[in-house]
Coordinates of C-alpha atoms in Angstrom, one line a residue:
X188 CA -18.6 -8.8 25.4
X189 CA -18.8 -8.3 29.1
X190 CA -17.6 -4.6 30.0
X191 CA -16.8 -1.8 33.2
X192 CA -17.3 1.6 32.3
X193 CA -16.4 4.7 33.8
X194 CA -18.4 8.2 33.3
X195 CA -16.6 11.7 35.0
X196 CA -18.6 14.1 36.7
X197 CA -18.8 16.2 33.3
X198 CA -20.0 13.6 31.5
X199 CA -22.7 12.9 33.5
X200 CA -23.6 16.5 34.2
X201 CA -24.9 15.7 30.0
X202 CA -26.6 13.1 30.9
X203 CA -28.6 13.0 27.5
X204 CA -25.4 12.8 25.3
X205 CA -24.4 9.8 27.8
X206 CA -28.0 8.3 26.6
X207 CA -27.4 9.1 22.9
X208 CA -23.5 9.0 22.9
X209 CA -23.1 5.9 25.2
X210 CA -25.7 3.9 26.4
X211 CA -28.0 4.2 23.4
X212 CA -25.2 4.9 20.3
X213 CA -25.1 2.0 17.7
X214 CA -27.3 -0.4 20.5
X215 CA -30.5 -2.0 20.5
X216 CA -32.2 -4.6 22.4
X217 CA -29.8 -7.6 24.0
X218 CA -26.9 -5.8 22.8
X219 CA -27.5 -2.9 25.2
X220 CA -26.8 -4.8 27.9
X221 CA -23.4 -6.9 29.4
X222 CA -22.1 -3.5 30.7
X223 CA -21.6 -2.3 34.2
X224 CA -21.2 1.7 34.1
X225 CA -19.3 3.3 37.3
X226 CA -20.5 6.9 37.8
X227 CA -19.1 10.0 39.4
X228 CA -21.3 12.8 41.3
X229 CA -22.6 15.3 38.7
X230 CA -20.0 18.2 38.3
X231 CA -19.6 20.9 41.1
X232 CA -22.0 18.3 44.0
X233 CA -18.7 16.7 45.7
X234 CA -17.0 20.3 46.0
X235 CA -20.6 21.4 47.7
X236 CA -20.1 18.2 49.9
X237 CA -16.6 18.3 51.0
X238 CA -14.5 21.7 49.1
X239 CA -13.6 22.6 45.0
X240 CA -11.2 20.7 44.2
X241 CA -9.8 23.6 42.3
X242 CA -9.8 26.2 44.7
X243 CA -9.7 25.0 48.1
X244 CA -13.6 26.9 48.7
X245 CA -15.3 25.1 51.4
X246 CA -18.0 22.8 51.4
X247 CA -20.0 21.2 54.0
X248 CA -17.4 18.9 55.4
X249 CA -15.3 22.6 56.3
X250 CA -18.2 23.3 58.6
X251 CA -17.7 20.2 60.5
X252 CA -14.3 19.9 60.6
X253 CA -13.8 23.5 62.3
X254 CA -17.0 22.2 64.4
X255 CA -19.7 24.7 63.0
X256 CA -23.5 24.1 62.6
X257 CA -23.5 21.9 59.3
X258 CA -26.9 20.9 59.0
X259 CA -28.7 23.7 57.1
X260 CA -25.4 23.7 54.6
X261 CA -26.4 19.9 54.3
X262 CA -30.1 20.9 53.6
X263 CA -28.9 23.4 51.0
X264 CA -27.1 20.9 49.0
X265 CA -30.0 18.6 49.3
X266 CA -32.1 22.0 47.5
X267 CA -29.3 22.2 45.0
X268 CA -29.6 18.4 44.1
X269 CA -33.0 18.4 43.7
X270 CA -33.1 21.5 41.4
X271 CA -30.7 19.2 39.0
X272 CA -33.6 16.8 39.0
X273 CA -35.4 19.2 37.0
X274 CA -32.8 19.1 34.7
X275 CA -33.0 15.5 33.8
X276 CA -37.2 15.5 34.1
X277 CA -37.3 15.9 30.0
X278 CA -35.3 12.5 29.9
X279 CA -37.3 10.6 31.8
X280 CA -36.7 10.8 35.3
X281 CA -39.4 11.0 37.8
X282 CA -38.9 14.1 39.3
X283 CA -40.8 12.7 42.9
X284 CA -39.2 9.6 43.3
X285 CA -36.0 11.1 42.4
X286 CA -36.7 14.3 44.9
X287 CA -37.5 11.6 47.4
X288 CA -35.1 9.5 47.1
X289 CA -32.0 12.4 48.0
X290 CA -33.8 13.8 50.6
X291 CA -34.1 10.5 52.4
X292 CA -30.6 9.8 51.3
X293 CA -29.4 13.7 52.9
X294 CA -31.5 13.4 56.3
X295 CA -29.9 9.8 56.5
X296 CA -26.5 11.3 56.4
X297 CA -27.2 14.2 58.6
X298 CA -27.8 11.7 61.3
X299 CA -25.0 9.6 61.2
X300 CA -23.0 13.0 61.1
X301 CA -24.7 14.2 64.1
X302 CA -23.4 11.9 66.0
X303 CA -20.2 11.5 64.5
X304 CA -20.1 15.1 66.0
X305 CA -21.3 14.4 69.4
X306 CA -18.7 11.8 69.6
X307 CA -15.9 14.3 68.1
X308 CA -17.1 17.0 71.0
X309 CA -16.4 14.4 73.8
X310 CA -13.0 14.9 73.0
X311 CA -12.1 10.8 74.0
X312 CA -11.7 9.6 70.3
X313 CA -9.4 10.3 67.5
X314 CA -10.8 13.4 65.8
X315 CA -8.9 12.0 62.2
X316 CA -10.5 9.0 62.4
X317 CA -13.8 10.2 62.7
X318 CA -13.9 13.3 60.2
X319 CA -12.3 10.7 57.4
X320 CA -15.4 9.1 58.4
X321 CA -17.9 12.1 57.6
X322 CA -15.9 13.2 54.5
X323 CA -16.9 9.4 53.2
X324 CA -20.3 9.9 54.3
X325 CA -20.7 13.1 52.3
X326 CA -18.8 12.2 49.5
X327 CA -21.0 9.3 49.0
X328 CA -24.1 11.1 48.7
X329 CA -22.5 12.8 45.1
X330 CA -22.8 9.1 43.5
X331 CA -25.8 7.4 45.2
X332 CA -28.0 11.0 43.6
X333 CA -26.5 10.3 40.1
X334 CA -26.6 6.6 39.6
X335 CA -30.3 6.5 41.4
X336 CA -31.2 9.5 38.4
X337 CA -29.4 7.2 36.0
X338 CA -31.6 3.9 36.6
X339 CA -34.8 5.8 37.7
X340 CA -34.2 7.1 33.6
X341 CA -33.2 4.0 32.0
X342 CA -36.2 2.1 33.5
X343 CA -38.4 4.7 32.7
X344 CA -37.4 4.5 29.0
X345 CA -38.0 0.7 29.1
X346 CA -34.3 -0.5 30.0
X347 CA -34.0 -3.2 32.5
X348 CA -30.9 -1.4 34.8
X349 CA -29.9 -2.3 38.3
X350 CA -28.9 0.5 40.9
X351 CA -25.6 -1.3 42.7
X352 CA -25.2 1.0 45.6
X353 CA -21.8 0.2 47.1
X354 CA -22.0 3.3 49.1
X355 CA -23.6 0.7 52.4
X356 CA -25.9 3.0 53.7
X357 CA -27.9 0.3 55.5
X358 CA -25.3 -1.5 55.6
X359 CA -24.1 -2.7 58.9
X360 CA -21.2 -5.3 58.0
X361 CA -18.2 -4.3 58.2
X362 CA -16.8 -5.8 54.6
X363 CA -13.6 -4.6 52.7
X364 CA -13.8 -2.8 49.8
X365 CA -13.3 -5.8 47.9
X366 CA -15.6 -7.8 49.7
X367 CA -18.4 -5.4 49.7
X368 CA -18.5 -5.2 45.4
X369 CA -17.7 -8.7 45.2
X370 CA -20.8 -9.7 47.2
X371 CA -22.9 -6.5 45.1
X372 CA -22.5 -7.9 41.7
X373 CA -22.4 -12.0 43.0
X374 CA -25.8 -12.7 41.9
X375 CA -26.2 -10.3 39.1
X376 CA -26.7 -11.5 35.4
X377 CA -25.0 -9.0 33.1
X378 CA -26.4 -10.5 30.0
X379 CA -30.1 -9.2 31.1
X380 CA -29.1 -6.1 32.6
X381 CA -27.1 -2.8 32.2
X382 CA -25.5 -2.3 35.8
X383 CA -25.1 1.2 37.3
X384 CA -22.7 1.5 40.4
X385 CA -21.8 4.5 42.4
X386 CA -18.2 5.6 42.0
X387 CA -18.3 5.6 46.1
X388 CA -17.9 2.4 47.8
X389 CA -18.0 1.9 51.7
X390 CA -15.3 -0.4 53.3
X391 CA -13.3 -1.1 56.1
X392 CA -10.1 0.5 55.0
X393 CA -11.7 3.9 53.4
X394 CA -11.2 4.5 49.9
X395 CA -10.4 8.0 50.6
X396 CA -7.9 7.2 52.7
X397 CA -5.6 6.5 50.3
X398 CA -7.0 7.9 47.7
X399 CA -9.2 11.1 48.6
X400 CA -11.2 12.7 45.4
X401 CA -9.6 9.7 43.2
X402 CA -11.7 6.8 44.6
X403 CA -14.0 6.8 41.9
X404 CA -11.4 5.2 39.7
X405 CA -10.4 2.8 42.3
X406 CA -14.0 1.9 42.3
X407 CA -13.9 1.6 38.2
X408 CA -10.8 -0.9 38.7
X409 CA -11.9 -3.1 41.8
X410 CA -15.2 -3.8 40.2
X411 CA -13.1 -4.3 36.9
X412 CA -10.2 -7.0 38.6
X413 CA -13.9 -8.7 39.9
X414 CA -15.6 -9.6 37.1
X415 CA -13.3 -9.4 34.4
X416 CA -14.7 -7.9 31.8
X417 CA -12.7 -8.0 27.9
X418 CA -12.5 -4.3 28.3
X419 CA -12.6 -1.6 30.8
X420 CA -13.3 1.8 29.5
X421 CA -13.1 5.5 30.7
X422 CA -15.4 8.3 29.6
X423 CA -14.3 11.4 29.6
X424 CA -15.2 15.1 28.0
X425 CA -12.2 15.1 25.5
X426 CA -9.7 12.6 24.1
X427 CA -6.4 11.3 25.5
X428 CA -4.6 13.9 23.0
X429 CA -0.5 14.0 21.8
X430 CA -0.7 17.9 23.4
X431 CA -3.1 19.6 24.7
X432 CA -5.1 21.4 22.3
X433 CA -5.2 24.7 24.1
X434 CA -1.7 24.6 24.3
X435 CA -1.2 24.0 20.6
X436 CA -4.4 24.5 18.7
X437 CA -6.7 21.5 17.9
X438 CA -5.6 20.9 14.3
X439 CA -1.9 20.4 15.8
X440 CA -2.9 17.6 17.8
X441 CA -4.3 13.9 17.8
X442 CA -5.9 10.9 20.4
X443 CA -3.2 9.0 21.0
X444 CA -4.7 5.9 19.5
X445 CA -2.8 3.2 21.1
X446 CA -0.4 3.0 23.9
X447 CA 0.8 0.7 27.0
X448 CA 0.3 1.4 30.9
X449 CA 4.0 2.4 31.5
X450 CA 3.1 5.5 29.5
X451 CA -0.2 6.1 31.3
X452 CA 2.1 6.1 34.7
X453 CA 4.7 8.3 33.0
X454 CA 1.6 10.8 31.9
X455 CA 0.3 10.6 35.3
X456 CA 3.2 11.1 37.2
X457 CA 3.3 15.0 35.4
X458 CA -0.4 14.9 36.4
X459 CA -2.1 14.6 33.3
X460 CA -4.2 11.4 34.4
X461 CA -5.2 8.9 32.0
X462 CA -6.0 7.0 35.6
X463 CA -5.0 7.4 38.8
X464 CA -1.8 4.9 38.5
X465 CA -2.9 3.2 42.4
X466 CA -6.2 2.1 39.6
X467 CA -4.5 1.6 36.9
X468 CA -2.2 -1.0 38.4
X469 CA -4.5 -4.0 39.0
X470 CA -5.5 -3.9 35.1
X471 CA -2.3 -3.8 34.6
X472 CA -1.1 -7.2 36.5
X473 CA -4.3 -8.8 35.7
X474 CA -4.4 -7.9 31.7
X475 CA -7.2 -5.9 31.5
X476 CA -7.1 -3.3 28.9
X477 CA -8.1 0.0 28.9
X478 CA -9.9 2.1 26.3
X479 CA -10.0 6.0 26.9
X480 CA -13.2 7.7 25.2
X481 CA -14.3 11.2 24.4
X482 CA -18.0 11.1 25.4
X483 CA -18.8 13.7 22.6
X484 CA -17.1 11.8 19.9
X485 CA -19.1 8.7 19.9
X486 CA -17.9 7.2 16.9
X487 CA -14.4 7.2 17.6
X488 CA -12.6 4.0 18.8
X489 CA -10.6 6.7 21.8
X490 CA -7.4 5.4 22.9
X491 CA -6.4 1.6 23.6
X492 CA -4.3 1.1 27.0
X493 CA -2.9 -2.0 27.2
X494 CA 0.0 -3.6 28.8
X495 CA 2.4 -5.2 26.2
X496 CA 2.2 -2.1 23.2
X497 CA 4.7 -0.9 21.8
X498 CA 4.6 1.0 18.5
X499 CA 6.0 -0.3 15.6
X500 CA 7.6 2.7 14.3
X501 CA 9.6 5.9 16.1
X502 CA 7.1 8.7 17.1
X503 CA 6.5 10.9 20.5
X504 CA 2.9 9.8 21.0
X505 CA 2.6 12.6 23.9
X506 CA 3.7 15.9 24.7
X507 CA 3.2 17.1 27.7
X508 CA 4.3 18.3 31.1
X509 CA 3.6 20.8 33.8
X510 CA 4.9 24.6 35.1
X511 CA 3.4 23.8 39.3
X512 CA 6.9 22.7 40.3
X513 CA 9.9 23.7 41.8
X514 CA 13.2 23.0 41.6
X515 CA 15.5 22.7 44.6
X516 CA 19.1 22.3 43.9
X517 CA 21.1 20.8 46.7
X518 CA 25.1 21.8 46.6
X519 CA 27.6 20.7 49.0
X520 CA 31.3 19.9 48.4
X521 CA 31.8 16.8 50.8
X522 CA 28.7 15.0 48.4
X523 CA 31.7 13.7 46.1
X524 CA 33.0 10.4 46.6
X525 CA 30.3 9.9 49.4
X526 CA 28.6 6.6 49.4
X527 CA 24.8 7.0 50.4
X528 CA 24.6 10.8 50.6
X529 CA 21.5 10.8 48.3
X530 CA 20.5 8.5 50.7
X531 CA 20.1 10.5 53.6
X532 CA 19.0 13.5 51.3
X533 CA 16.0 11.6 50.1
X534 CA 14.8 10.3 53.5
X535 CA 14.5 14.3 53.9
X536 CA 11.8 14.2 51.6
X537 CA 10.5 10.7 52.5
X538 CA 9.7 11.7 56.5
X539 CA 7.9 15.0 55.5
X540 CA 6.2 12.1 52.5
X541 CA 7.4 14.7 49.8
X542 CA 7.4 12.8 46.2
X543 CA 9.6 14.0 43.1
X544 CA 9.2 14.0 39.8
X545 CA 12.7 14.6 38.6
X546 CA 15.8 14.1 39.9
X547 CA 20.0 14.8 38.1
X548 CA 23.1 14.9 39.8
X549 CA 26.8 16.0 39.4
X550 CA 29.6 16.2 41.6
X551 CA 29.0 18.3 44.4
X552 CA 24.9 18.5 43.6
X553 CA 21.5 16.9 43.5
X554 CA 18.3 19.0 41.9
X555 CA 15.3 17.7 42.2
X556 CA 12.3 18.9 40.9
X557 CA 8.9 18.5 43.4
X558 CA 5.3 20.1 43.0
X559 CA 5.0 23.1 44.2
X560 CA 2.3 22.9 46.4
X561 CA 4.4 20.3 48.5
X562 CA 7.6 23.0 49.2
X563 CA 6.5 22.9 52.4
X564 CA 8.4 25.3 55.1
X565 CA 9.6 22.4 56.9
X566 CA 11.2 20.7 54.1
X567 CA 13.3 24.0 53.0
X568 CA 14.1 24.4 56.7
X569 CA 15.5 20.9 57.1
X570 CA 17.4 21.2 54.1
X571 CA 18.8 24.5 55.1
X572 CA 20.1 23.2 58.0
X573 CA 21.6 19.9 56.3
X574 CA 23.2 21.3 53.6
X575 CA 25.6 24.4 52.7
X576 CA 23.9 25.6 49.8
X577 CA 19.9 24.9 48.7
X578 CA 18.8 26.8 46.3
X579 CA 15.1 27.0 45.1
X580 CA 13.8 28.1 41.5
X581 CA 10.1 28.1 40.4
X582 CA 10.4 25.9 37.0
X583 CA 8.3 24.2 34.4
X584 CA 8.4 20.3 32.9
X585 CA 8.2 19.0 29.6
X586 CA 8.4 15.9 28.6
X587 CA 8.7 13.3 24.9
X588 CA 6.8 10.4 26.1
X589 CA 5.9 6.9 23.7
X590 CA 6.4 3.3 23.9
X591 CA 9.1 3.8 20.8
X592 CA 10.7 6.4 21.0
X593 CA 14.7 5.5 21.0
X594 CA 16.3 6.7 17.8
X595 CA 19.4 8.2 17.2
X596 CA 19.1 12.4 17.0
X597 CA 15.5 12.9 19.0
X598 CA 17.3 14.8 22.0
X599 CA 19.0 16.8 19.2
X600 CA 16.4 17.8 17.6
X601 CA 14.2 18.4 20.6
X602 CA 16.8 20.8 21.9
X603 CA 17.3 22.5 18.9
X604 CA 13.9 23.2 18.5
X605 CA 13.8 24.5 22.0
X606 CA 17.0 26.8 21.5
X607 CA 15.5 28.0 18.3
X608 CA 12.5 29.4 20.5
X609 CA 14.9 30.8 22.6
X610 CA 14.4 28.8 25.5
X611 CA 17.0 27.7 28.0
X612 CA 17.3 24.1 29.1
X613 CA 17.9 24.1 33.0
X614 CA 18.0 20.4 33.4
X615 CA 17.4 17.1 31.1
X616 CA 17.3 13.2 31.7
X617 CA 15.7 10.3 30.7
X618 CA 15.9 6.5 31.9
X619 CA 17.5 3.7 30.2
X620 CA 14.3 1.8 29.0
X621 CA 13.6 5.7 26.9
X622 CA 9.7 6.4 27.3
X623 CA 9.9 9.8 28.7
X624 CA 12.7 12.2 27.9
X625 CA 12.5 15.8 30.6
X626 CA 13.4 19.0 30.1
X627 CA 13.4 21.6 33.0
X628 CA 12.6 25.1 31.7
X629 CA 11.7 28.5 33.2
X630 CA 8.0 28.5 34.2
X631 CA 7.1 31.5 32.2
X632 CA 8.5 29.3 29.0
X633 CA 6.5 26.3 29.4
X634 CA 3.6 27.0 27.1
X635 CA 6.3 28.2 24.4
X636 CA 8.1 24.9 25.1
X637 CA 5.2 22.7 24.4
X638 CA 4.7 24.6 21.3
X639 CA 8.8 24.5 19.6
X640 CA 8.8 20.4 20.5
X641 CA 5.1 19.6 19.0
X642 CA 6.0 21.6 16.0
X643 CA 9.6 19.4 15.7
X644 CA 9.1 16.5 17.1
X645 CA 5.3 15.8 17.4

């Protein structure tokens, strides 16, 4: 059985339980092979490369996007990645080659950066174009050390394994993304080999155009929709749980077991990522299922994605939800009876490229509920001067989500439970096909929220 696997940054960081836990665990000889493993940076190296994804810190692409010396920053990173080596020496890896081989890689990229910055000082080209351009050289560096480690290791331990670098560092032609992994694995046979590619791949279009830090799950899917494998499968440091455990306690929680894509979009879409939905899409349309793994947990099947599930009996097989959003309630008296005034209130929030999450209307108003980080000054400003009255409240989500989950008395119960806590519903709604029902509550009561509806409903 023929399949793509994708290992986190975290993962990877434990590179000997990926050995034991996933490469090695329950396999011997032939059977170890037929699998092509995508693999992120190890944990913190693409914050050092381009900024924490966290906190915003800098990393070395800061320095040359505000057009500061970057070079020794570049040099230290290559220092830092080559003290990690020593880390994964005792598995294997051979610590020269492997120091050798991200220096080469670092003083490569420091001079197709220096003169990507030349030509950014001239001041005659499009400065976005060309510092997209050095954030994908940088971030490619993050996958090309780790998946060089991770076959300089395998071989070493008498593994036949094939280093697919998609990042095309000597690579001249100007292919698509598409092109470029089709053209990688053409001529591979999996049967004989375990593949390992680098979450990075270089093309025309520029993964992180679209999709920034996520491109090593588009990677994942692309390489997936190519071969077609029986089963694509993500590794990650803890299960795809009902509720978060340190919300509600691990003994008041379960992996989800199975499920279907619509719920991986609706978990998504409160930002609790199965997969990135713009990678979860093409194994949706072209039938691939997904599996979701706990790296530590070896011997646990993890959570089947596929496209058609649907449970056969009545449960909430997530809840979950979010306190980074805002709710901004639009009021104005002539909205009544108005044809297409949501219309025009909504390409307010498409020309500043403001998504929501949430969205209920009366009468005379429309609240919709956005992430906070995207209440942006100039979307309260052209509200403000659209509308008589906007008003803006800092709020928190929480959602019932499953694949069965329309029975008579569930929104009864779920707001009984929450009035029981003493929690105020601002808002609720749900769609017609049922697979997410939202409450908005106060942002100080989300944790309590989650708590009341896993206790009555989960």
């Amino acid at each position: 059985m023929l399949t793509v696997e994708k290992i986190g940054g975290t993962s990877m960081t434990a590179f000997a339980d990926v050995l034991d836990n996933i490469i090695f665990h329950g396999r011997q000889g032939a059977a170890l092979y037929n699998r092509i493993f995508v693999v992120s940076a190890y944990a913190n190296v693409t914050n050092w490369l381009l900024e924490n994804k966290k906190t915003g810190a800098p990393g070395v692409y800061h320095r040359i996007s505000q057009h500061q010396e970057f070079r020794a920053a570049l040099q230290d990173v290559a220092a830092k990645l080559q003290e990690l080596n020593k880390n994964y020496e005792p598995l294997g890896l051979n610590l020269a080659v492997a120091d050798a081989f991200i220096q080469q890689r670092i003083d490569q990229a420091q001079t197709y950066l220096d003169s990507l910055v030349n030509v950014l000082a001239s001041g005659y080209v499009n400065s976005a174009n060309i510092l997209q351009a050095a954030r994908e050289i940088l971030a490619s560096i993050g996958e090309a050390h780790s998946a060089f480690n991770s076959v300089n290791i395998l071989q070493n331990l008498g593994v036949n394994a094939t280093l697919v670098d998609l990042s095309g560092f000597d690579d001249a032609q100007a292919l698509t993304i598409d092109e470029r992994i089709k053209q990688a694995f053409a001529n591979i046979d999996f049967a004989t080999t375990i593949c390992i590619a680098t979450g990075y791949t270089k093309g025309t279009e520029g993964i992180m155009r679209e999709f920034d830090r996520g491109y090593s799950e588009v990677t994942f899917s692309k390489i997936a929709v190519a071969v077609r494998p029986q089963e694509a499968i993500i590794h990650k440091e803890y299960h795809l749980c009902s509720a978060d455990p340190n919300l509600v306690g691990v003994d008041h929680c379960r992996p989800v077991g199975f499920t279907n894509y619509d719920v991986a979009d609706q978990l998504a879409d409160v930002g609790m990522e199965a997969i990135h939905p713009k990678a979860s899409k093409p194994l949706e349309i072209n039938a691939i299922d997904l599996r979701i793994k706990n790296t530590f947990e070896p011997a646990h099947p993890g959570t089947l994605i596929t496209r058609d599930f649907v449970s056969p009996d009545k449960h909430i097989e997530v809840i979950t939800g979010t306190d980074k959003v805002v709710m901004i309630d639009i009021h104005d008296p002539l909205m009544v009876g108005t044809a297409g005034f949501d219309l025009h209130l909504m390409q307010v929030f498409y020309d500043l490229d403001v998504s929501y999450i949430f969205k209920a209307t009366s009468a005379n108003s429309i609240s919709v509920l956005v992430w906070a980080k995207d209440l942006k000054p100039a979307l309260t400003a052209e509200l403000q001067a659209k509308y008589e009255q906007v008003t803006i409240e800092e709020a928190a989500l929480v959602c019932l989500i499953g694949s069965n989950i329309d029975e008579p008395g569930l929104l009864a119960r779920a707001a009984g439970a929450l009035a029981e806590a003493g929690i105020n519903i601002r808002s609720a709604g749900f769609a017609l096909r049922k697979v997410n029902i939202q409450f908005i509550v106060g942002r100080e009561e989300y944790r309590p929220a989650i708590v009341a509806l896993n206790q009555a409903v989960g």
